Short mmCIF file of C-alpha atoms in Angstrom, two decimals:
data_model
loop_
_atom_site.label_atom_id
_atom_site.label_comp_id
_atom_site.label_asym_id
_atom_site.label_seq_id
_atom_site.Cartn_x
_atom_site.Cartn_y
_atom_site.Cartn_z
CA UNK A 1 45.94 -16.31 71.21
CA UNK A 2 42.76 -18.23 70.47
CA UNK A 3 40.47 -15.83 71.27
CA UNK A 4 42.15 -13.05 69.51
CA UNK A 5 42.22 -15.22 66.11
CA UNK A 6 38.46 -15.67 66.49
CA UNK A 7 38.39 -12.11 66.96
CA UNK A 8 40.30 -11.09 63.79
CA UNK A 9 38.34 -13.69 61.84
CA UNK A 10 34.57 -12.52 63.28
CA UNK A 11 36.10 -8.42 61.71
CA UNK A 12 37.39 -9.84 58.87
CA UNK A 13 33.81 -11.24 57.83
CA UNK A 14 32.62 -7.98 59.12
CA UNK A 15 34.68 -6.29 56.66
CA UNK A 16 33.55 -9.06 53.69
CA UNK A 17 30.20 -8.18 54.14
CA UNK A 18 30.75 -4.65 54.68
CA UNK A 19 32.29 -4.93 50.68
CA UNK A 20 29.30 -7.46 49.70
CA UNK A 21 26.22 -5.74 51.14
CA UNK A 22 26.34 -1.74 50.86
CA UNK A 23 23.61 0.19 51.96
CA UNK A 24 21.57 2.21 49.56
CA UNK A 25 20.97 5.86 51.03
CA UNK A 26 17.92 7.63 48.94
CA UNK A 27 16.22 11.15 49.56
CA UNK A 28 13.03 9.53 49.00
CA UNK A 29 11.87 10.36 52.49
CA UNK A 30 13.18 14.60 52.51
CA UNK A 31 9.93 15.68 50.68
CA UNK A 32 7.22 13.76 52.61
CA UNK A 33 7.81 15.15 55.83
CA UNK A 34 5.45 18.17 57.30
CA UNK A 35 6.55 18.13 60.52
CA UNK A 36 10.39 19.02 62.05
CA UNK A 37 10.06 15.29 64.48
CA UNK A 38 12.27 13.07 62.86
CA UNK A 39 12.68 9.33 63.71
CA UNK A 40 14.29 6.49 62.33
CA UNK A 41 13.14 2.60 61.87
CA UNK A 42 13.94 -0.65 60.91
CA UNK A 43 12.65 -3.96 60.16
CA UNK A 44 14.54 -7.39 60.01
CA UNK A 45 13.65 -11.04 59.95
CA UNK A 46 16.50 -12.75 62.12
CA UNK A 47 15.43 -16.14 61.16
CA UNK A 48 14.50 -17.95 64.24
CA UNK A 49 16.99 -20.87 65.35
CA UNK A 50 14.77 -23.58 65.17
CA UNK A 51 13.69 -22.85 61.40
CA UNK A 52 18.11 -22.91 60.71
CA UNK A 53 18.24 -26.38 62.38
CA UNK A 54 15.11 -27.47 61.12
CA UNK A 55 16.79 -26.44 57.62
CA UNK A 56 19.97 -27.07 57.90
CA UNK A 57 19.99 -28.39 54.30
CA UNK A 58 19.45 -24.50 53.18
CA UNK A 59 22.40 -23.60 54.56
CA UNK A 60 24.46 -26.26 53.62
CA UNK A 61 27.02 -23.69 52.18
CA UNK A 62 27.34 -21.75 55.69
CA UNK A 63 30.19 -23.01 57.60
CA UNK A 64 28.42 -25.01 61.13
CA UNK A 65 30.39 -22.73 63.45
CA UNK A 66 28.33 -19.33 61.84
CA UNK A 67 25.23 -21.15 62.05
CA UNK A 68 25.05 -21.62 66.01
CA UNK A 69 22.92 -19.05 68.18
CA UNK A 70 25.42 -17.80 70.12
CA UNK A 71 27.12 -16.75 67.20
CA UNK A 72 24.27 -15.85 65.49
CA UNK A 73 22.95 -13.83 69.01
CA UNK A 74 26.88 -12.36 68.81
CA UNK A 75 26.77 -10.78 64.95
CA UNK A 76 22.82 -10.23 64.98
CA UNK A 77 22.79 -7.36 67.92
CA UNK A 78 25.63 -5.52 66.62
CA UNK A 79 23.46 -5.36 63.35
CA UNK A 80 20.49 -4.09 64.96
CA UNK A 81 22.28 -1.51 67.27
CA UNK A 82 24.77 -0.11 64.40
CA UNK A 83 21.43 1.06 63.02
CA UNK A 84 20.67 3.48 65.75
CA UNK A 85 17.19 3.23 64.38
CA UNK A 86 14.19 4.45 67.28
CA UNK A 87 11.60 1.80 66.30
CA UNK A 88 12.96 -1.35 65.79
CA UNK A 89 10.83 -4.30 64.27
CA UNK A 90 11.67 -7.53 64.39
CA UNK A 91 10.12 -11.14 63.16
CA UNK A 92 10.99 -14.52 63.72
CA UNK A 93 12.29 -13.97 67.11
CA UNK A 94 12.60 -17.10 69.89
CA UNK A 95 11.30 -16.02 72.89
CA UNK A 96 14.69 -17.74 74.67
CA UNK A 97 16.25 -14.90 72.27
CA UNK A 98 14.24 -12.24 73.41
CA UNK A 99 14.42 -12.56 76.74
CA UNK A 100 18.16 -12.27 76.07
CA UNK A 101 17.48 -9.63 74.01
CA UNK A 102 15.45 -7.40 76.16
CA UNK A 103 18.49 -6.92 78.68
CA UNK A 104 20.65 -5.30 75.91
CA UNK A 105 17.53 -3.64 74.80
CA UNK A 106 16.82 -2.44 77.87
CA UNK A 107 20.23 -0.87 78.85
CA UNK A 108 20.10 1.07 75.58
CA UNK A 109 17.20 2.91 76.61
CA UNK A 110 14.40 0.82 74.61
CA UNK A 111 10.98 -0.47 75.32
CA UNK A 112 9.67 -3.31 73.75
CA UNK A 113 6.33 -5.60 72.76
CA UNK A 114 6.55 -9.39 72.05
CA UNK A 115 4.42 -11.63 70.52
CA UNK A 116 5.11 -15.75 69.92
CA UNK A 117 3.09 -17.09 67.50
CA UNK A 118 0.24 -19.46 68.16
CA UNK A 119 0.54 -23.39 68.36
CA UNK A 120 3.55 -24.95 68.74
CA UNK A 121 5.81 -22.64 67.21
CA UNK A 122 8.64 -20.62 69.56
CA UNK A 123 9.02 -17.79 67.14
CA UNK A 124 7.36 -14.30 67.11
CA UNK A 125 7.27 -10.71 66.31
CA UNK A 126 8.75 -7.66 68.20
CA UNK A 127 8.39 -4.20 68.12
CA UNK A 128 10.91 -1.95 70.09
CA UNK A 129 11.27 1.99 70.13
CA UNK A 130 13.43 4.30 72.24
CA UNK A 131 11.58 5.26 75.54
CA UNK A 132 12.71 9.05 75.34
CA UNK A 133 11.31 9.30 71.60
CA UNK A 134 7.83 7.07 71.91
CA UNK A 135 5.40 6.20 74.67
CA UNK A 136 3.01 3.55 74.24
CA UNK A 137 -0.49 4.44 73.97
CA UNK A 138 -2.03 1.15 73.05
CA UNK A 139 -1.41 -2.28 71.96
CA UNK A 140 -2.70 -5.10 69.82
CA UNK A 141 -1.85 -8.46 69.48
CA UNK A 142 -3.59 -10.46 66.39
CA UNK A 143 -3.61 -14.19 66.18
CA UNK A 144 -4.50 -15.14 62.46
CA UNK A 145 -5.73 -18.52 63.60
CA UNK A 146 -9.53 -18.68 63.56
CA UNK A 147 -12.01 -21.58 63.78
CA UNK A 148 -15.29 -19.61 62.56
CA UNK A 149 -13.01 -19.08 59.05
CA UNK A 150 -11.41 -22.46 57.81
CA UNK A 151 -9.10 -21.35 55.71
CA UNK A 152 -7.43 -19.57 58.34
CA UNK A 153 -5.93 -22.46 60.10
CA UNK A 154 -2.26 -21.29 60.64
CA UNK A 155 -0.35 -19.91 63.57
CA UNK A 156 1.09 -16.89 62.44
CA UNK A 157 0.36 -13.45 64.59
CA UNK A 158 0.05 -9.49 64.09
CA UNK A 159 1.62 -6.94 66.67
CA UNK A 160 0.76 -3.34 66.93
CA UNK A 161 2.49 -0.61 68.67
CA UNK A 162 0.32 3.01 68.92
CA UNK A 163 3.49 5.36 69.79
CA UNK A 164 3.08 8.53 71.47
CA UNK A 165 6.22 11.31 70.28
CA UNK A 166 7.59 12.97 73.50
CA UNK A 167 7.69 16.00 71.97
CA UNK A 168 5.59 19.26 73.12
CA UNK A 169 4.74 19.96 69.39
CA UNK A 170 3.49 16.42 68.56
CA UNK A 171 1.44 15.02 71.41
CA UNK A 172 -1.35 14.76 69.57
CA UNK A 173 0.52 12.38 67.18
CA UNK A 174 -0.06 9.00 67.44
CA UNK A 175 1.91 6.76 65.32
CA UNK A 176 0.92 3.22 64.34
CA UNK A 177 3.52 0.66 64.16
CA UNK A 178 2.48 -2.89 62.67
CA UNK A 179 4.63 -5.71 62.22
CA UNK A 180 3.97 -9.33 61.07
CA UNK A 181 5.13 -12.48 58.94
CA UNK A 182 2.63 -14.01 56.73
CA UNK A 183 2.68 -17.50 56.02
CA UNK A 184 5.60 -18.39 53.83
CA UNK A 185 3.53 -21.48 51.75
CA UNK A 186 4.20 -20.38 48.03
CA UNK A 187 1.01 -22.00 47.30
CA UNK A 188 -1.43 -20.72 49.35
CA UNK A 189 -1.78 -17.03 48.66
CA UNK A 190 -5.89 -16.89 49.33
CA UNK A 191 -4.31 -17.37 53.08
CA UNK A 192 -2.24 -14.82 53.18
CA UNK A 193 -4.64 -12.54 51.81
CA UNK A 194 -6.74 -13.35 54.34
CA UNK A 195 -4.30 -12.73 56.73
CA UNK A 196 -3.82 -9.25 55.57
CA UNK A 197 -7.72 -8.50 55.40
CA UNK A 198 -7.44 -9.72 59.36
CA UNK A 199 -4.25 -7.47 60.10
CA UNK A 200 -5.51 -4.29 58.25
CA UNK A 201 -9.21 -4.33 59.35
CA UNK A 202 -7.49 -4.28 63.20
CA UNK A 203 -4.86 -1.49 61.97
CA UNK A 204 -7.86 0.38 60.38
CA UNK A 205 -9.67 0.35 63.39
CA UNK A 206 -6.53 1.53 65.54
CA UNK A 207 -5.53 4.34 63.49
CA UNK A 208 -9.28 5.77 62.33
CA UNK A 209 -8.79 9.16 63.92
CA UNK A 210 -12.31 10.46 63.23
CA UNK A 211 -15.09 10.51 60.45
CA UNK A 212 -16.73 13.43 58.43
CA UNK A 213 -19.11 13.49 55.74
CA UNK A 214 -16.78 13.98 52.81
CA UNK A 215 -14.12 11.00 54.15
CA UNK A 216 -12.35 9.11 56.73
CA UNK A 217 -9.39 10.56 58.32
CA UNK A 218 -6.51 8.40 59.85
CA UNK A 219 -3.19 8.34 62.00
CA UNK A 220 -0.36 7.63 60.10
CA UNK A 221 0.69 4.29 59.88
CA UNK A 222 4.00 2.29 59.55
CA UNK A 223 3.49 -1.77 58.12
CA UNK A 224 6.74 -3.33 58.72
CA UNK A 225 7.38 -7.13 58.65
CA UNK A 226 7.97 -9.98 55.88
CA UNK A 227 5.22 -10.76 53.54
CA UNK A 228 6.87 -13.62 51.90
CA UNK A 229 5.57 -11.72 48.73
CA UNK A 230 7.06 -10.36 45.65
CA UNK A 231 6.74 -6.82 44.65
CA UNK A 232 5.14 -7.46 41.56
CA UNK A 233 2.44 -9.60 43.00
CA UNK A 234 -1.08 -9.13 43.36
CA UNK A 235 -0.99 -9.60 46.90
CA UNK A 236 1.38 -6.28 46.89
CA UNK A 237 -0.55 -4.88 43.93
CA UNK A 238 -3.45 -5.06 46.83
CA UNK A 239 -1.56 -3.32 49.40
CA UNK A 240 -0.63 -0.56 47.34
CA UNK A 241 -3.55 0.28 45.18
CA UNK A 242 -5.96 -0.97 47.35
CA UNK A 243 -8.13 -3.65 45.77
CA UNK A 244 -7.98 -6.74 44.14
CA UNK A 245 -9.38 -9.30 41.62
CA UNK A 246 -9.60 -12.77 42.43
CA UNK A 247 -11.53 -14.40 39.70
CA UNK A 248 -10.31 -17.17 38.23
CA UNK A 249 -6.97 -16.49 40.14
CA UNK A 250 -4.97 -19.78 41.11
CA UNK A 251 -3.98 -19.33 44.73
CA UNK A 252 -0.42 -19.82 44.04
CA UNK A 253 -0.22 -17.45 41.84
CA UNK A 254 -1.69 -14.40 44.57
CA UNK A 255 2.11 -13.86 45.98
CA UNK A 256 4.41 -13.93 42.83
CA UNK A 257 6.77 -17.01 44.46
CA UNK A 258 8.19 -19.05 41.70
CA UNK A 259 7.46 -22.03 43.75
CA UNK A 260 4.02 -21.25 43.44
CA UNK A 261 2.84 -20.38 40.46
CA UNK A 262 0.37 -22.03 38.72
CA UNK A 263 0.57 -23.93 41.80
CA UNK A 264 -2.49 -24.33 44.68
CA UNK A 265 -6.20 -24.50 43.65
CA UNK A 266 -8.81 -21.86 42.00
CA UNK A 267 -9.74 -19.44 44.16
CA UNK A 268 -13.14 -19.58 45.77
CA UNK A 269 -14.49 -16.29 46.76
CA UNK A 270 -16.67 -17.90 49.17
CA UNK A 271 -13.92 -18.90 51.13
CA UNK A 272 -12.27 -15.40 51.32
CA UNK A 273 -15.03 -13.72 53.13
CA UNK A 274 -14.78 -13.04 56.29
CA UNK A 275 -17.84 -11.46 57.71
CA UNK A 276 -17.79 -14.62 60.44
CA UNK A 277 -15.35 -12.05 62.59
CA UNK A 278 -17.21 -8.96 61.20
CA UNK A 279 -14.95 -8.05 58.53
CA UNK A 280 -16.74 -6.77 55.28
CA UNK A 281 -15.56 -7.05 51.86
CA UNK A 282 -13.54 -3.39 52.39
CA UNK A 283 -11.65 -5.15 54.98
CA UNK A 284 -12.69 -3.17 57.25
CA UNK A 285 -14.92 -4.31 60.55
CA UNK A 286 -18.54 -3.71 59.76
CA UNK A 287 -19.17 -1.44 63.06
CA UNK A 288 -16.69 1.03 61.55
CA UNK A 289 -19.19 1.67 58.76
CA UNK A 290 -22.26 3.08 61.46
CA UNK A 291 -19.11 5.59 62.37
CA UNK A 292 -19.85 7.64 59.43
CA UNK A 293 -22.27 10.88 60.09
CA UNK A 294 -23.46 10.16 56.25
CA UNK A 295 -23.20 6.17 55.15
CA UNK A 296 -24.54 7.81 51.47
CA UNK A 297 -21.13 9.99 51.08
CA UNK A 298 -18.77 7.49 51.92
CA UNK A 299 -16.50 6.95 48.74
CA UNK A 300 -17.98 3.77 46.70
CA UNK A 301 -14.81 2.05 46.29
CA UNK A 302 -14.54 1.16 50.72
CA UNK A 303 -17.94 -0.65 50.44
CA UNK A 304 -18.96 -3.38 48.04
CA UNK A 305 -22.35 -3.28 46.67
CA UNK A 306 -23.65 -5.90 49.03
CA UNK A 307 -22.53 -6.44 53.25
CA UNK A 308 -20.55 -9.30 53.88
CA UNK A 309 -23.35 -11.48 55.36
CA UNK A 310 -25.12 -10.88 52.25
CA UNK A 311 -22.71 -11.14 49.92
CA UNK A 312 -22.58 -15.24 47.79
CA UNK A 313 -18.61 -14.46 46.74
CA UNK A 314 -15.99 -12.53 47.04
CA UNK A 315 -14.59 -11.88 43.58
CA UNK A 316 -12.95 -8.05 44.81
CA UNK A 317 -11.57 -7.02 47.68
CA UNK A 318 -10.50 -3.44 48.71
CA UNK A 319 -9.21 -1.63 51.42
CA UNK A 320 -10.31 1.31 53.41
CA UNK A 321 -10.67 4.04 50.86
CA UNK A 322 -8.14 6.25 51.25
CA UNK A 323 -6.69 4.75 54.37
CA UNK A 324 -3.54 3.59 51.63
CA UNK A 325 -2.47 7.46 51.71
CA UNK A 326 -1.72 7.07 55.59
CA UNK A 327 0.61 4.03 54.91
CA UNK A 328 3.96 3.82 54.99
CA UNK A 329 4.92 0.65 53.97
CA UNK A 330 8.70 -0.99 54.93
CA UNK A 331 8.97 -4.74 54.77
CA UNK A 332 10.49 -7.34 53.60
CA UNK A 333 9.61 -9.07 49.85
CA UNK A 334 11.50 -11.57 47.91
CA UNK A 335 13.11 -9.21 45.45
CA UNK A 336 13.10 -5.51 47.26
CA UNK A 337 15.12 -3.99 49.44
CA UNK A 338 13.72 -0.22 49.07
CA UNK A 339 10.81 0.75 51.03
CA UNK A 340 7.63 2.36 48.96
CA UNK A 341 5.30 5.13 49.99
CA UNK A 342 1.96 4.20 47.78
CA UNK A 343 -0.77 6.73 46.91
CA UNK A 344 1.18 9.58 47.29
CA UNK A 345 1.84 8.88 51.58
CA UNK A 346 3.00 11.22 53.62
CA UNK A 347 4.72 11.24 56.98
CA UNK A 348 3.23 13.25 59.37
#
């Protein structure tokens, strides 16, 4: 009798949420696709078990029972499966968890990648796909933690999946997965940024298919993860249109968190650069610029006026030019739920 009352309690919260939380179907996707190979993904931060005992005081509304991990485990991988979703991306995952994880996982027919973060956190990021869908071409694991650059002096990590379709029509496809969670400090947006510059100078470098002389051309590309950002932030404003100003910019203010703004220190440009692991001020790595058959025609906006070594300050930082109309970008922010295709992206 026991077990079937926890039963009929565990589906009648199913059902409460069901009612609270209603998925949003769009068509936003029906007109970006050229090509008839279809595939589905998700992302979700599952909030590792050490930061809910760590904080329990956050959750001081949650009844104890719902916030143990085998409960947690029990409700989470229902979740995940119910999505049917063929690449499946994942942060704040225990590696305890994952290795649980990975036999479900692997009985439903997935492959996976796991990275912990650096230090002496248990946490990571995952990226699974379905192994009749996706091969794995190549992989990348980036750990944001660098001593040659002081400001970036925390322990959170990048993971990149290059996915192969096993399809006859697409094999020369290869589709860049990316994953991470930035550093959640409200406060300290220059970090983050410089996070980014890290993770997108090694995705740029992954998915550069080749070079002409009018312009770069690129695999497409799928960011996933949570940003701790808002959507009205500079530090998305950067993602999507590619560039950014940081002059006179307080730090706190770079990711739109209430608890930051106004908040942190001024923004020095010196600290920012990070030609010290051969990034340029495009974030891009500085060998990718001898790739191009004519350095004069490449568009002015992916170089600054001066190389990084050179350069005395960092006031604006770009992306790869063009490289924004390969991304697809799905992750989490503070206030969005809807993923956005900037600069016109298409799915190929």
């Amino acid at each position: 009798m026991a077990g079937q009352s926890a039963r009929s309690a565990e589906e009648l919260i199913l059902k409460k949420m069901a009612s609270i939380r209603r998925w949003k179907k769009t068509n936003l996707y029906k007109a970006q696709s050229k090509w008839d190979f279809q595939f589905t993904i998700m992302t979700y931060n599952i909030l590792s078990q050490n930061a809910v005992d760590k904080h329990r005081y956050l959750y001081r509304n949650c009844h104890p029972a719902f916030l143990q991990e085998d409960y947690r485990v029990s409700m989470i991988l229902p979740e995940i499966l119910k999505s049917k979703s063929d690449i499946i991306c994942l942060q704040e995952v225990e590696q305890n968890l994952f290795n649980r994880m990975k036999q479900v996982f692997d009985s439903k027919g997935f492959d996976f990648l796991f990275k912990a973060r650096t230090g002496s956190y248990s946490d990571g990021c995952a990226i699974l796909w379905r192994k009749k869908k996706f091969d794995l071409v190549q992989e990348k694991a980036v750990e944001f933690r660098s001593s040659s650059v002081p400001i970036l002096d925390r322990d959170n990590i990048g993971l990149i999946a290059v996915l192969k379709p096993n399809h006859p029509k697409f094999t020369h496809l290869l589709l860049h997965v990316a994953t991470t969670h930035l550093l959640f400090n409200p406060r300290r947006g220059d970090i983050k940024l410089c996070q980014l510059r890290w993770f997108f100078a090694e995705l740029e470098r992954l998915s550069l298919k080749k070079v002409t002389d009018v312009k770069r051309h690129y695999h497409p590309i799928v960011l996933c993860g949570d940003f701790n950002i808002e959507p009205d932030s500079p530090l998305y404003e950067f993602i999507e249109s590619g560039s950014i100003n940081v002059l006179n910019v307080m730090s706190g203010d770079l990711s739109g968190q209430s608890d930051g703004k106004n908040k942190g220190k001024l923004i020095n440009g010196q600290n920012l650069l990070l030609h010290k692991l051969g990034i340029g001020d495009a974030s891009r790595f500085e060998e990718q610029e001898t790739k191009s058959k004519n350095p004069t025609t490449t568009p002015k906006a992916s170089t600054s006026s001066k190389s990084s070594s050179e350069a005395k300050d960092a006031r604006e930082i770009f992306l790869p030019h063009l490289w924004t109309q390969n991304l697809l970008i799905l992750v989490f922010l503070l206030r969005l739920v809807l993923p956005m295709i900037p600069g016109g992206s298409q799915l190929y």
